[in-house]
Short mmCIF file of C-alpha atoms in Angstrom, two decimals:
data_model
loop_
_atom_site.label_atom_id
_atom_site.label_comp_id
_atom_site.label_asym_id
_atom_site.label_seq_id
_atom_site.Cartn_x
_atom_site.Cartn_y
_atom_site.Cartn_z
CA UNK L 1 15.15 8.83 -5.58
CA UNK L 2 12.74 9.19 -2.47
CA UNK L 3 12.57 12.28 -0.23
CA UNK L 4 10.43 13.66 2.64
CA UNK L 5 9.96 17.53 2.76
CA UNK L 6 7.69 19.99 3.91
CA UNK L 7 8.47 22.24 0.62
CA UNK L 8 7.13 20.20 -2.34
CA UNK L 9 3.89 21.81 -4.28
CA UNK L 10 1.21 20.46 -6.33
CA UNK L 11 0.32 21.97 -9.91
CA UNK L 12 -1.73 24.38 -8.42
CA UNK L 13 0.53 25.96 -5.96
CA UNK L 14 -0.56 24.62 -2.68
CA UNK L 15 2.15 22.60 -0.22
CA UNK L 16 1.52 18.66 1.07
CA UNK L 17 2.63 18.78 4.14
CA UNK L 18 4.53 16.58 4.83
CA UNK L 19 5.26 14.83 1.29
CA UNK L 20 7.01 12.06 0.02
CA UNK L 21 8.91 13.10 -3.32
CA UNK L 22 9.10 10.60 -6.14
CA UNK L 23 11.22 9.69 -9.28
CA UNK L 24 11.76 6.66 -10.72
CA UNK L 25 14.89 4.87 -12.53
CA UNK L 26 16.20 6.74 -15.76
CA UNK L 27 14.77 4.14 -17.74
CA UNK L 28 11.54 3.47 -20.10
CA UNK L 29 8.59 2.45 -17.57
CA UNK L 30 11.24 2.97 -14.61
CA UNK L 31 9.79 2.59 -11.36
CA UNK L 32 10.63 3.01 -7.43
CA UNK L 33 9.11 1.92 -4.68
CA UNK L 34 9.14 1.76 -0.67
CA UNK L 35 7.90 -0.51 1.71
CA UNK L 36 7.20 0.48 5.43
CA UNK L 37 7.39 -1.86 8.35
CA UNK L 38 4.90 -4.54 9.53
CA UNK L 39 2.30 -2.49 10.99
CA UNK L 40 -0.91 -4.39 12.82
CA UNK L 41 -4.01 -2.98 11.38
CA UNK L 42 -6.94 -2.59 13.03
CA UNK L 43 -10.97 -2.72 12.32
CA UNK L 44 -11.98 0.76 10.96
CA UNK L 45 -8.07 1.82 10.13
CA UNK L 46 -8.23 3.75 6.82
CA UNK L 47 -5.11 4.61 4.37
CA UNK L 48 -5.73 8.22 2.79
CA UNK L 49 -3.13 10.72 1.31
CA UNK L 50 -2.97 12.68 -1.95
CA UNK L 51 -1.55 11.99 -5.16
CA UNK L 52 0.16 14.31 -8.16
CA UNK L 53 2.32 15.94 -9.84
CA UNK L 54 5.38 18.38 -8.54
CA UNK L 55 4.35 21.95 -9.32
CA UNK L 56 7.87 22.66 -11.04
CA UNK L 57 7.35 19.47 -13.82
CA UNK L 58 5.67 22.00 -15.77
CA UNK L 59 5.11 19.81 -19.16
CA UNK L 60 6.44 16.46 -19.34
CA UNK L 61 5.34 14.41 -15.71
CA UNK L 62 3.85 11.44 -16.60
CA UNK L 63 3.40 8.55 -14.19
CA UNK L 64 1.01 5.96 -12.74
CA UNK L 65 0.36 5.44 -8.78
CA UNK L 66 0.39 1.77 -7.07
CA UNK L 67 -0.51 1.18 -3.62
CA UNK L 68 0.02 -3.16 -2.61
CA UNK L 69 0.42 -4.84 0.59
CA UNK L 70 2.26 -7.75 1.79
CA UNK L 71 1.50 -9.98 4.92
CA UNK L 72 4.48 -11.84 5.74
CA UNK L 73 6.73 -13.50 3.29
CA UNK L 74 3.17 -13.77 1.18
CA UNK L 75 2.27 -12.40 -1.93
CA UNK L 76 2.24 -9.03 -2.72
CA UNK L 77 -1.41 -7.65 -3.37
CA UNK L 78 -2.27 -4.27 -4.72
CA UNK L 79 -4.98 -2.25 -2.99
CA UNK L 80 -7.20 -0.70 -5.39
CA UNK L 81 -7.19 3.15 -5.78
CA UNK L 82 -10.93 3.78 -6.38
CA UNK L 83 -14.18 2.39 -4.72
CA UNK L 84 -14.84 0.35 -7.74
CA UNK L 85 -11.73 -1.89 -7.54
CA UNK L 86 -9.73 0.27 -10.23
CA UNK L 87 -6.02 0.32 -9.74
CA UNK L 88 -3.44 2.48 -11.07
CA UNK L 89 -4.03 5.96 -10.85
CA UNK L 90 -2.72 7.58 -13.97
CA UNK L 91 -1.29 11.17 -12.98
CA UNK L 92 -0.25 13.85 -15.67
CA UNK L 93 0.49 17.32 -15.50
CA UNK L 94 -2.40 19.32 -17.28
CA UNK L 95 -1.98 23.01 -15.89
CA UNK L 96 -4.84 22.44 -13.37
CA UNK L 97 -5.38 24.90 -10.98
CA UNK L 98 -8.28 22.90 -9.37
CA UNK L 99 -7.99 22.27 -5.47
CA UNK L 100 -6.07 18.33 -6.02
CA UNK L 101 -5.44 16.66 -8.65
CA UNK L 102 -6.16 13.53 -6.83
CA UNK L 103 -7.28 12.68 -3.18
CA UNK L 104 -7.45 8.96 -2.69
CA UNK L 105 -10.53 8.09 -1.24
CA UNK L 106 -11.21 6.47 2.08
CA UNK L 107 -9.77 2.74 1.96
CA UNK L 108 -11.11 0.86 4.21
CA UNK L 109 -8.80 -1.53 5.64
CA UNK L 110 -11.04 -3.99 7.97
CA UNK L 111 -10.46 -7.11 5.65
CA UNK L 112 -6.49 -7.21 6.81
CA UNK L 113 -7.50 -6.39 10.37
CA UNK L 114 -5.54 -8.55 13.38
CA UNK L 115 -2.69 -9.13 11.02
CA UNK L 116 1.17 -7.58 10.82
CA UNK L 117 0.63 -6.36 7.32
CA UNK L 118 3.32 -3.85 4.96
CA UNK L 119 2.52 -1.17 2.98
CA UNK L 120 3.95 -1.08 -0.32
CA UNK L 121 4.02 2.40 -2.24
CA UNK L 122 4.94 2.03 -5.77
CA UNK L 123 5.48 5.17 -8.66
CA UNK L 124 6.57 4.08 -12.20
CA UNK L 125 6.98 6.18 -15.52
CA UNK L 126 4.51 5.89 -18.21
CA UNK L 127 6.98 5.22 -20.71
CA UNK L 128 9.90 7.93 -20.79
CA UNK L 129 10.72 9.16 -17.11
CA UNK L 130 11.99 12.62 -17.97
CA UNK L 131 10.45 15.22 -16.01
CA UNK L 132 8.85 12.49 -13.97
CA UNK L 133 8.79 14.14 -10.55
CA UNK L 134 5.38 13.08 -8.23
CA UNK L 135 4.05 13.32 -4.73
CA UNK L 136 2.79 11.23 -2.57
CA UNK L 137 0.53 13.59 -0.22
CA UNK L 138 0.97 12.87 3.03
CA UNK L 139 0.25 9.33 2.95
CA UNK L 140 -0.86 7.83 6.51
CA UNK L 141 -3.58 5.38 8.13
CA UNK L 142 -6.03 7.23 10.19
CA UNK L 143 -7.62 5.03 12.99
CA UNK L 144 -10.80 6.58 13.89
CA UNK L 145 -12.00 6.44 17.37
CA UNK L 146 -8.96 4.54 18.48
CA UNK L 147 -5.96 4.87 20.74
CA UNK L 148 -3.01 5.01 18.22
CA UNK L 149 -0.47 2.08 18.92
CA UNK L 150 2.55 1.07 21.64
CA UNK L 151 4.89 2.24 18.73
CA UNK L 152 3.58 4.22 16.14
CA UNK L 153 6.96 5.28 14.58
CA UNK L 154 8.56 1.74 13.55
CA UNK L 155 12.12 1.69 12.57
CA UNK L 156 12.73 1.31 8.86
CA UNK L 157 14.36 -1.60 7.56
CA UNK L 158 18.09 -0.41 6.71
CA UNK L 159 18.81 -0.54 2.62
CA UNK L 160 21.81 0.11 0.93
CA UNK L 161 19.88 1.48 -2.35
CA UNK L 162 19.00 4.71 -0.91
CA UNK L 163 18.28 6.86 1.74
CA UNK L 164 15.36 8.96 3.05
CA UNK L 165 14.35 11.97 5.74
CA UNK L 166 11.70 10.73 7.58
CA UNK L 167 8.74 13.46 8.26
CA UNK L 168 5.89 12.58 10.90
CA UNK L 169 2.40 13.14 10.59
CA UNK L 170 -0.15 14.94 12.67
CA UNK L 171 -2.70 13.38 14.01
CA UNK L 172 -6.44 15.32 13.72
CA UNK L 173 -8.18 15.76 17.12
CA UNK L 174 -11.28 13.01 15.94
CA UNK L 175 -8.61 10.80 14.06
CA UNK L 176 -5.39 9.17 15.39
CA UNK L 177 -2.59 9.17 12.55
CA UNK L 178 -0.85 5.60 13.05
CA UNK L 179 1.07 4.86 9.86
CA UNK L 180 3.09 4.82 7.95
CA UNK L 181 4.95 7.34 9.67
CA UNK L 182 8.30 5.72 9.61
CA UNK L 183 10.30 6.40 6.41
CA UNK L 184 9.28 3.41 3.93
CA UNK L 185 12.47 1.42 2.19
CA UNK L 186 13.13 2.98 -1.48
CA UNK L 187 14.36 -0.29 -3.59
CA UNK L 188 13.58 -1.70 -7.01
CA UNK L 189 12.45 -5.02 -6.89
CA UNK L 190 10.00 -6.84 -8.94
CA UNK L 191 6.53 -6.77 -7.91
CA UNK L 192 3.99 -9.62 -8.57
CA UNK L 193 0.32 -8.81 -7.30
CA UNK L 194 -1.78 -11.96 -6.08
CA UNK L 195 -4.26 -13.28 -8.26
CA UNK L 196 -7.17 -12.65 -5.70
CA UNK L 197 -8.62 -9.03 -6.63
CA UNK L 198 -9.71 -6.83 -4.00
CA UNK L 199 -13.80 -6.65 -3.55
CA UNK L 200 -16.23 -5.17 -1.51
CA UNK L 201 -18.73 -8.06 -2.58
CA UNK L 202 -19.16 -11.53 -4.56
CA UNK L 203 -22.00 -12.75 -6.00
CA UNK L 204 -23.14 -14.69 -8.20
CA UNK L 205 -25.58 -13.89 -10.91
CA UNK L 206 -26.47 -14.84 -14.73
CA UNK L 207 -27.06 -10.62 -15.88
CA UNK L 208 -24.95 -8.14 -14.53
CA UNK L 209 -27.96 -4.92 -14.82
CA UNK L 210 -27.96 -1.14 -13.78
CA UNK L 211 -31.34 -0.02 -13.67
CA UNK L 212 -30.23 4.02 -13.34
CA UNK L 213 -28.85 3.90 -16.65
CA UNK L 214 -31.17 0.69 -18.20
CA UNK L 215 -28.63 -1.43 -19.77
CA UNK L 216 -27.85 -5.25 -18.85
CA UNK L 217 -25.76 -8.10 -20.68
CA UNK L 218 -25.27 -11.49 -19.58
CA UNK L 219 -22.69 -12.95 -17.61
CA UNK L 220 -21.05 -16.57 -18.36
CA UNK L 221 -21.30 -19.64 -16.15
CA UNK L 222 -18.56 -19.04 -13.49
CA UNK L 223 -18.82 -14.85 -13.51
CA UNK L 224 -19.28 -13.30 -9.87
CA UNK L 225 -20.36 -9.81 -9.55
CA UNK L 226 -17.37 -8.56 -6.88
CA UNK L 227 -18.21 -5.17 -6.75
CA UNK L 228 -21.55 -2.68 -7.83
CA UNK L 229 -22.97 0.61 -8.13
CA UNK L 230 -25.15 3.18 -10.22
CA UNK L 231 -21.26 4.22 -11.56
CA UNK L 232 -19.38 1.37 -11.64
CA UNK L 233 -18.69 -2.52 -11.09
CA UNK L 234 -16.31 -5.21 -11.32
CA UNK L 235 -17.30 -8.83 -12.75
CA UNK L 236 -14.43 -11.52 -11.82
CA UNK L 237 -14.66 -13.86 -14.48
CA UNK L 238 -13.01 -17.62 -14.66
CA UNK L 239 -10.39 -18.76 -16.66
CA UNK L 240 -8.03 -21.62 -17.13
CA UNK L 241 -5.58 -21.62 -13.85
CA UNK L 242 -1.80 -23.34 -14.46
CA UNK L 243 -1.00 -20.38 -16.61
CA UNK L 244 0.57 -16.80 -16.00
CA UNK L 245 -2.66 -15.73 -15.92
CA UNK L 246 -3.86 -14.20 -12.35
CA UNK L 247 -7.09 -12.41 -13.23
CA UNK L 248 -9.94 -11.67 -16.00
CA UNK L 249 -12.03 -8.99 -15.46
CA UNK L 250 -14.95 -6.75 -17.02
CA UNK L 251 -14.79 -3.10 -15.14
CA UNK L 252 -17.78 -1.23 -15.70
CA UNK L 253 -18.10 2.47 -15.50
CA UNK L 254 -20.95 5.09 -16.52
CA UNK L 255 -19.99 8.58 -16.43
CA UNK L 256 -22.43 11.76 -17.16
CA UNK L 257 -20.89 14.12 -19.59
CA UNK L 258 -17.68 12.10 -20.19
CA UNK L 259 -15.97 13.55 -23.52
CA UNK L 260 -14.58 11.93 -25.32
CA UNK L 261 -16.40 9.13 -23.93
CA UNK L 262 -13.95 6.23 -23.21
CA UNK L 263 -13.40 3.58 -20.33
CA UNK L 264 -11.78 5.34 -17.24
CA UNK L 265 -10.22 1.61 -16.42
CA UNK L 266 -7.36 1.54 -19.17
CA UNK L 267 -4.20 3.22 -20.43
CA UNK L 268 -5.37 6.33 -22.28
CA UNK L 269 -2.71 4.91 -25.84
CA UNK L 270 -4.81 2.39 -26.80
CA UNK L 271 -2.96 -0.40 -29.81
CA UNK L 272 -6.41 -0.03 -32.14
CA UNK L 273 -9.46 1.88 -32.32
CA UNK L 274 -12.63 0.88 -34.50
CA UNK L 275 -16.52 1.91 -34.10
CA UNK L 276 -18.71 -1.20 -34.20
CA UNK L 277 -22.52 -1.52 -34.00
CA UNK L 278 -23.58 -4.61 -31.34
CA UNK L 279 -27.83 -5.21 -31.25
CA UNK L 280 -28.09 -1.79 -32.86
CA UNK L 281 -26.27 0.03 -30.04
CA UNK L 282 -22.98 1.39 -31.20
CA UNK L 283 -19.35 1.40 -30.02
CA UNK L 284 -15.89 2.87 -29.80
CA UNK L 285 -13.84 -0.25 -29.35
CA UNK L 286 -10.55 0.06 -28.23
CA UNK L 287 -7.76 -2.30 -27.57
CA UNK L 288 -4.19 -2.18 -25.85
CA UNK L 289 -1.66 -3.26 -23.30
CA UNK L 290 -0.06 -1.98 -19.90
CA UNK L 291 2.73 -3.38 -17.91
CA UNK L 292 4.20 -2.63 -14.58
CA UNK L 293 6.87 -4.41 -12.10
CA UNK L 294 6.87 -7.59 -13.75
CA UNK L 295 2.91 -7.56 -14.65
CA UNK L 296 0.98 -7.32 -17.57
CA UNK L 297 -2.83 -6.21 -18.70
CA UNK L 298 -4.23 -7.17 -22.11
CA UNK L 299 -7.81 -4.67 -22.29
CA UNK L 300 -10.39 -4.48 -24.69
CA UNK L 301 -13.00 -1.97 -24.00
CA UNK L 302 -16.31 -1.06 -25.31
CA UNK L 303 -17.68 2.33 -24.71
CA UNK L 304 -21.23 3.88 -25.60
CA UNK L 305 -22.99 7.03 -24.85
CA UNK L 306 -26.88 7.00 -23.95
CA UNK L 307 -28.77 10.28 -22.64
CA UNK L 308 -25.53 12.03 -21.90
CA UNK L 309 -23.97 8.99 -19.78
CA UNK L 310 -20.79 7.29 -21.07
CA UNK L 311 -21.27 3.74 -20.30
CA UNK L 312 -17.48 1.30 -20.69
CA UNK L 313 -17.15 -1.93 -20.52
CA UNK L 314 -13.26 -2.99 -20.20
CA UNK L 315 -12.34 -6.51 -20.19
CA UNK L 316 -8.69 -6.91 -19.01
CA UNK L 317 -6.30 -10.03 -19.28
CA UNK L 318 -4.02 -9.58 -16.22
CA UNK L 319 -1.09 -11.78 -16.28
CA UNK L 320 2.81 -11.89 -14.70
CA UNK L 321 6.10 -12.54 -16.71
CA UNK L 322 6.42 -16.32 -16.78
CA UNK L 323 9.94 -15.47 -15.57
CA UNK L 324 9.14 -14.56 -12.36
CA UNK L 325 8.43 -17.69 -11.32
CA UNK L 326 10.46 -21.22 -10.81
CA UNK L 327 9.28 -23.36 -12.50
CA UNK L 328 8.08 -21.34 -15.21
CA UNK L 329 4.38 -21.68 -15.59
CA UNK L 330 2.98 -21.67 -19.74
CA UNK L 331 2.11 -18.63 -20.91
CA UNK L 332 -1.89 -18.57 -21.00
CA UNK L 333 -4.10 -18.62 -24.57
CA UNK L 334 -5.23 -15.26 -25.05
CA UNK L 335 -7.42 -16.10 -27.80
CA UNK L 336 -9.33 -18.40 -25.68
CA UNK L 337 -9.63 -16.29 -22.55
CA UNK L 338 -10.40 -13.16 -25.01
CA UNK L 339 -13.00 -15.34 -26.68
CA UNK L 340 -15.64 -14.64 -24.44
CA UNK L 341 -15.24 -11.03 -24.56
CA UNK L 342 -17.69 -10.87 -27.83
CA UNK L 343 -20.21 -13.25 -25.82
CA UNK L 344 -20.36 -10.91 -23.64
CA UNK L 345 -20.82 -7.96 -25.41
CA UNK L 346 -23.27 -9.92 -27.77
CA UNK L 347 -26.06 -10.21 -25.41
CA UNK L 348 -25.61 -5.97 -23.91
CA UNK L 349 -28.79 -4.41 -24.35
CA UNK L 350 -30.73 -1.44 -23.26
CA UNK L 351 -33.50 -2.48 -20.68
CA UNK L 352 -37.05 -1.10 -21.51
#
């Protein structure tokens, strides 16, 4: 189901105001979503809300957050959660008391600016959905500096697979609340992200190197560097198109005081675990799969800890069901594209 309410609480007691309330189909790795109206975005228009559990799912909530768009009749593209191009958000219920247990950060939304784009939000189970009950924190677009729109309520599109209340937002004095104010549409359809990932930059390079934290390895002919920071990066890397296969990436994340120290980009029930020693250095290697709305994401990850900083490499296979499309594409060769995974990893190195 999908409800708006003013009377929903986070795990540590304090109200979202408004909310949207969340639970997905009674099924393994059920999932709901809603999709609001076309809504024109503008240069410097910003999506923000806050993600978690419901305060009364004392033990067994579970679940993972989405957030796509759509422009048109196009593809559906997820937005990525974190600075660093990360996407889901993995929520559980841990007994926090702290202040949130998750407020998404500032996404910037100049790169669809001009266009009639809709906002997708999407909440599935992580496996069982009992007890799976989660919040989606007053989620709105905040256009700062800007006169808010000629309608900034649209009408939702009518559904016969559910209903909703719709709650308004309210706007701040500096920053005009725009969207999505209307009540989204709750249905369960497939979703199929693009293959183009979200980046704040692309370049290309032959060593991918963080001088903070002194390590380096070399990237393979093809690799752009899309995104880059003391904490964290994204390197697109190329791989045979025809297939089912839409991306392969290497996320990179360093993380002061992470314990146990493993990558933040993957599902925390990893298939196989095994230390390994690579140019003396070594690592927890882990190994698994994900899936979501019709997508999957093979991940290896490598994970090391130097001078108190855990430093991950995850390199993730994401691919769609070859039935979602007509005429079925061939499934892609995962022991290729994995193959250069160890090439990779074979030239990482501490930089001295």
């Amino acid at each position: 189901y999908w409800m708006t309410g003013l009377d929903w609480k986070y795990e540590d007691g304090t109200s979202p105001k408004p909310a949207i309330l969340v639970a997905p189909q009674n099924v393994t790795n059920g999932y709901i979503k809603g999709t609001y109206p076309a809504f024109k975005v503008q240069t410097g228009d910003i999506f923000k809300t806050r993600l978690g559990c419901e305060g009364l799912q004392k033990t067994s909530c579970y679940v993972e957050f989405r957030l796509y768009y759509q422009i048109g009749s196009g593809a559906v593209t997820p937005l990525p959660f974190f600075p660093n191009g990360r996407e889901p958000f993995y929520e559980k219920w841990d007994g926090s008391t702290r202040p949130a247990d998750f407020t998404y950060p500032d996404i910037k939304l100049d790169a669809l600016a001009g266009q009639d784009v809709k906002f997708i939000l999407y909440m599935s189970a992580y496996g069982s959905p009992v007890g799976d009950r989660a919040l989606w924190g007053n989620p709105v677009i905040v256009r700062k500096g800007g006169a808010p729109p000629a309608t900034s309520t649209p009408s939702p599109t009518p559904t016969p697979t559910g209903t909703a209340v719709t709650s308004t937002a309210t706007a701040t004095p500096t920053n005009t609340t725009v969207a999505p104010s209307a009540t989204p549409t709750p249905t369960n359809t497939t979703v199929v992200p693009s293959a183009t990932p979200t980046a704040t930059a692309t370049t290309s390079a032959s060593a991918y190197q963080n001088t903070k934290y002194a390590f380096r390895f070399t990237l393979p002919a093809g690799a752009t560097i899309a995104s880059q920071s003391d904490n964290a990066g994204r390197v697109n890397l190329p791989f045979t198109a025809g297939t089912n296969l839409l991306e392969k990436y290497i996320q990179v994340h360093v993380e002061e005081g992470r314990n146990p120290c493993v990558s933040p980009a993957v599902e925390p029930n990893p298939t196989s675990s095994e230390n390994v020693t690579i140019n003396s250095i070594q690592f927890l290697k882990q190994t698994g799969q994900g899936a979501a709305a019709g997508n999957r994401y093979d991940w290896t990850a490598y994970s090391t800890t130097r001078n108190n900083a855990c430093i991950s490499l995850a390199f993730i296979l994401h691919s769609a069901n070859q039935g979602n499309y007509s005429p079925t594409p061939p499934a892609f060769d995962s022991a290729a594209e994995s193959a250069v995974f160890s090439t990779v990893m074979s030239t990482f190195n501490w930089i001295t």
